[in-house]
Coordinates of C-alpha atoms in Angstrom, one line a residue:
X1 CA -1.3 5.5 16.7
X2 CA 1.3 7.0 14.1
X3 CA 1.4 10.9 14.2
X4 CA 2.8 11.8 10.9
X5 CA 4.2 15.4 11.1
X6 CA 5.9 13.8 14.1
X7 CA 7.1 10.4 12.6
X8 CA 11.2 9.8 12.3
X9 CA 11.8 7.3 9.4
X10 CA 9.5 5.6 7.2
X11 CA 6.1 5.1 8.4
X12 CA 4.8 4.0 5.1
X13 CA 6.7 1.1 5.5
X14 CA 4.8 0.1 8.4
X15 CA 1.8 -0.3 6.2
X16 CA 3.6 -1.8 3.3
X17 CA 5.3 -4.6 5.4
X18 CA 2.2 -5.3 7.1
X19 CA 0.5 -6.2 3.8
X20 CA 3.3 -8.0 2.5
X21 CA 3.0 -10.1 5.6
X22 CA -0.8 -10.9 4.9
X23 CA 0.5 -11.7 1.2
X24 CA 3.6 -13.7 1.6
X25 CA 2.9 -15.5 5.3
X26 CA -0.7 -15.3 5.1
X27 CA -0.7 -18.0 2.3
X28 CA -1.3 -15.0 -0.7
X29 CA -4.2 -13.3 1.1
X30 CA -4.6 -10.6 -1.4
X31 CA -7.7 -9.5 -0.1
X32 CA -6.4 -8.6 3.5
X33 CA -3.4 -6.9 1.9
X34 CA -5.4 -5.0 -0.4
X35 CA -7.7 -3.6 3.0
X36 CA -4.7 -2.7 4.4
X37 CA -3.3 -0.8 1.8
X38 CA -6.8 1.0 1.2
X39 CA -6.4 2.1 4.5
X40 CA -3.0 3.2 4.2
X41 CA -3.6 5.6 1.3
X42 CA -6.2 7.3 3.4
X43 CA -3.8 8.4 6.2
X44 CA -2.2 11.8 6.0
X45 CA 1.4 11.1 5.4
X46 CA 4.1 13.7 6.0
X47 CA 5.4 13.3 2.2
X48 CA 3.6 12.7 -0.8
X49 CA 6.6 10.1 -1.9
X50 CA 5.6 8.1 1.1
X51 CA 2.1 8.1 -0.2
X52 CA 3.2 7.3 -3.8
X53 CA 5.3 4.3 -2.5
X54 CA 2.3 2.8 -0.7
X55 CA 0.5 3.0 -4.1
X56 CA 3.4 1.8 -5.8
X57 CA 3.9 -1.0 -3.4
X58 CA 0.2 -2.1 -4.0
X59 CA 0.2 -2.2 -7.6
X60 CA 3.8 -4.3 -7.4
X61 CA 1.7 -6.7 -5.3
X62 CA -0.8 -7.2 -8.3
X63 CA 1.8 -7.6 -10.6
X64 CA 3.5 -10.6 -8.6
X65 CA 0.2 -12.3 -8.8
X66 CA -0.3 -11.7 -12.5
X67 CA -3.5 -9.6 -11.6
X68 CA -2.3 -7.1 -14.2
X69 CA -5.9 -5.5 -14.5
X70 CA -6.1 -4.6 -10.8
X71 CA -2.3 -3.3 -10.7
X72 CA -3.6 -1.1 -13.6
X73 CA -6.7 0.3 -11.6
X74 CA -4.6 1.0 -8.7
X75 CA -2.0 3.1 -10.7
X76 CA -5.0 4.7 -12.3
X77 CA -6.5 5.8 -9.1
X78 CA -3.0 6.9 -7.7
X79 CA -2.6 9.4 -10.8
X80 CA -6.3 10.9 -10.2
X81 CA -5.6 11.6 -6.5

């Protein structure tokens, strides 16, 4: 378990890199990658920039796979929260 207020470094990268593993090594398994990122944005991050980085990585994942509508939905959701 990662305790956000005690974490040193960039704990959001654990989530982003784990999702990227499914995206790249998992044969483009965007469903599992999105599930991981969905769980990530529900975590209490120490800095709001870390949460923003997760949302940005999530949108970029969809852009890499030419799923522009989904990327836009993620950006809209990030702006609304």
